[in-house]
Coordinates of C-alpha atoms in Angstrom, one line a residue:
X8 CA 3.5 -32.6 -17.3
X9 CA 1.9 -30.3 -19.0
X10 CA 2.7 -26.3 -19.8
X11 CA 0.3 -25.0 -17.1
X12 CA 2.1 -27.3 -14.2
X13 CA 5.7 -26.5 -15.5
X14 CA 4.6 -22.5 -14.9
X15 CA 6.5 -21.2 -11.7
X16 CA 4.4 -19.8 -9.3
X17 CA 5.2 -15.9 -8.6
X18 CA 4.3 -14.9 -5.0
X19 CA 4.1 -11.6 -4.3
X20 CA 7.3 -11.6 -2.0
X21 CA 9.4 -12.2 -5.0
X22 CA 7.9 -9.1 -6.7
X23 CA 7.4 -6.6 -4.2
X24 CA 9.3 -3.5 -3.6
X25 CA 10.9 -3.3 -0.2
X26 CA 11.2 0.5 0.0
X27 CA 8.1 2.5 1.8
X28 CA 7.2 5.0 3.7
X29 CA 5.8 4.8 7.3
X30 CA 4.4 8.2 9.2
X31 CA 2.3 9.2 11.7
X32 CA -1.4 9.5 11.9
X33 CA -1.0 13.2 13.2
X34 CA 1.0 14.7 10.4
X35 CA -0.2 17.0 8.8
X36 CA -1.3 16.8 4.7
X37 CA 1.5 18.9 4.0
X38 CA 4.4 17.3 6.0
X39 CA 2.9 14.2 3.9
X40 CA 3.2 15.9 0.5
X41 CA 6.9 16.9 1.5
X42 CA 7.9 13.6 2.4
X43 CA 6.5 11.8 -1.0
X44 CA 8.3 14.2 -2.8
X45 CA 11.6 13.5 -1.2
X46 CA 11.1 9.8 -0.9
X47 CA 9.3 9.3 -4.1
X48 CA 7.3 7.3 -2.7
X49 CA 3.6 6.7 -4.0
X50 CA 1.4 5.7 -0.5
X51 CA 2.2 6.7 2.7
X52 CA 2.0 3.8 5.3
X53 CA 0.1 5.6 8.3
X54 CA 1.2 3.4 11.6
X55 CA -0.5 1.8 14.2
X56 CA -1.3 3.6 17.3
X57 CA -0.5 0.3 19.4
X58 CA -0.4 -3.2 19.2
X59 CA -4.1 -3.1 18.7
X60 CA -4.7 -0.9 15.8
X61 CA -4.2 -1.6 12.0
X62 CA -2.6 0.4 9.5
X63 CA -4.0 2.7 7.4
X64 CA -2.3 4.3 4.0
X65 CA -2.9 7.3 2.4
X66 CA -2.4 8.0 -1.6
X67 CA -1.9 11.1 -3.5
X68 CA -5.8 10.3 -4.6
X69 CA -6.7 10.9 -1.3
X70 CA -4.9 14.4 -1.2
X71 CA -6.3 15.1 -4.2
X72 CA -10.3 14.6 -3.7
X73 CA -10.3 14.8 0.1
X74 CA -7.9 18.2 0.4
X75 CA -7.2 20.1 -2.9
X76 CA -10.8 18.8 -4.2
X77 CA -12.6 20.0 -1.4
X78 CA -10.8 22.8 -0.7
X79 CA -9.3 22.3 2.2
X80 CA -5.9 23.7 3.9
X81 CA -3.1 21.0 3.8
X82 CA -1.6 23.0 6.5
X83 CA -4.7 22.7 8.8
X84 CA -5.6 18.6 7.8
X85 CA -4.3 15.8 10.0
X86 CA -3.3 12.6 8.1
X87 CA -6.0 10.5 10.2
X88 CA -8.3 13.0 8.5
X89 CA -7.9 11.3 5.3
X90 CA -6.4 8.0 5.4
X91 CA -8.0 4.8 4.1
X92 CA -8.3 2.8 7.5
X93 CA -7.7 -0.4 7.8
X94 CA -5.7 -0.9 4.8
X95 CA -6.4 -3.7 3.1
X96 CA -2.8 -5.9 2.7
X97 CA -1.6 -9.1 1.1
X98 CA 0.8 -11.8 2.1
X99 CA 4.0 -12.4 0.8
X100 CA 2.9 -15.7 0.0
X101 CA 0.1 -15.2 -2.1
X102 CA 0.5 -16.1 -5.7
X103 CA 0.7 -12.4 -7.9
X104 CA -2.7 -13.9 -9.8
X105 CA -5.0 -13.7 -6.8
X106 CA -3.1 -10.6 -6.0
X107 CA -4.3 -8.8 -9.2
X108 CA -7.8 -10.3 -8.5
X109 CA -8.0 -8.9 -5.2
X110 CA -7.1 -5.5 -6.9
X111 CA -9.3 -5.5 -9.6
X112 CA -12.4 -6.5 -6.9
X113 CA -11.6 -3.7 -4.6
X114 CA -10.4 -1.0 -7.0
X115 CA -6.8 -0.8 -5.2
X116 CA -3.5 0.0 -7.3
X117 CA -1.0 -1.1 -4.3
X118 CA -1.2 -2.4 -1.2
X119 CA 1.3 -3.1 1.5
X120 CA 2.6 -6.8 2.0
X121 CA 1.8 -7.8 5.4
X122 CA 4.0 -10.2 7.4
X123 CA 3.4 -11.2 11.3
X124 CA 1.4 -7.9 11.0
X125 CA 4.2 -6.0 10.2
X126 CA 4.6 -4.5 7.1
X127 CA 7.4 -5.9 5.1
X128 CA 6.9 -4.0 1.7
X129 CA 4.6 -2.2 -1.0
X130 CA 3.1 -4.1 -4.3
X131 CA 1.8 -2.4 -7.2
X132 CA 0.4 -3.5 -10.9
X133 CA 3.2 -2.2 -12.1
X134 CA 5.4 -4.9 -9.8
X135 CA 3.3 -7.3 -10.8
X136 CA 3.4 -7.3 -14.5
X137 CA 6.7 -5.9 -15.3
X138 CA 8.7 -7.9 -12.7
X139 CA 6.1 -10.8 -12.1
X140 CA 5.8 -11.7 -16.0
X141 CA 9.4 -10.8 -17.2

């Protein structure tokens, strides 16, 4: 057997973070800023409306160019206003390699791990490398 087939495939379940952040659509930018700074947290999940709808997610980036950037009130801008919709997620399942693929092909830093479409966690790069190829 050689090297290659002895490597242990690393899905994206076994490096994903567990802890995120889920809020409503009709929040304002503000409330959202508060609650990353007490969660830490990097993305906001933005939830479905109903059974129907998809997430969306919102990131600091988007605060930054679509609010502060353009001048906007935080106080005044709804969530929905801002958020990336749908958000695009990965399974648990997949192996962390097409996961960093899909990244580097859509430009995304994290994404939340989908399961049953429910969200079951967030992965990031950072996940990735320094968990995924410790």
């Amino acid at each position: 057997m050689s090297t290659e087939q002895q490597k242990r495939t690393i899905r994206v379940g076994h490096v994903m973070q567990d802890h995120f952040e889920i809020i409503d659509g009709l929040v304002t930018v503000s409330e959202a800023i508060q609650r990353i700074k007490t969660t830490g947290s990097r993305a906001l999940i933005v939830d479905r409306r109903d059974e129907d709808d998809e997430y969306g997610i919102v990131l600091l980036a988007d605060i930054a160019k679509k609010v502060l950037g353009a001048d906007r009130s935080p106080d005044r801008v709804n969530v929905y206003e801002i958020m990336t919709k749908p958000v695009l997620s990965v399974s648990p399942h997949m192996d962390i390699r097409y996961c960093v693929r899909m990244f580097e092909k859509f430009g995304l830093s994290q994404a939340p791990v989908m399961e049953n479409r429910q969200v079951v966690g967030m992965v990031r790069y950072e996940d990735m490398v320094l968990i995924g190829m410790a």
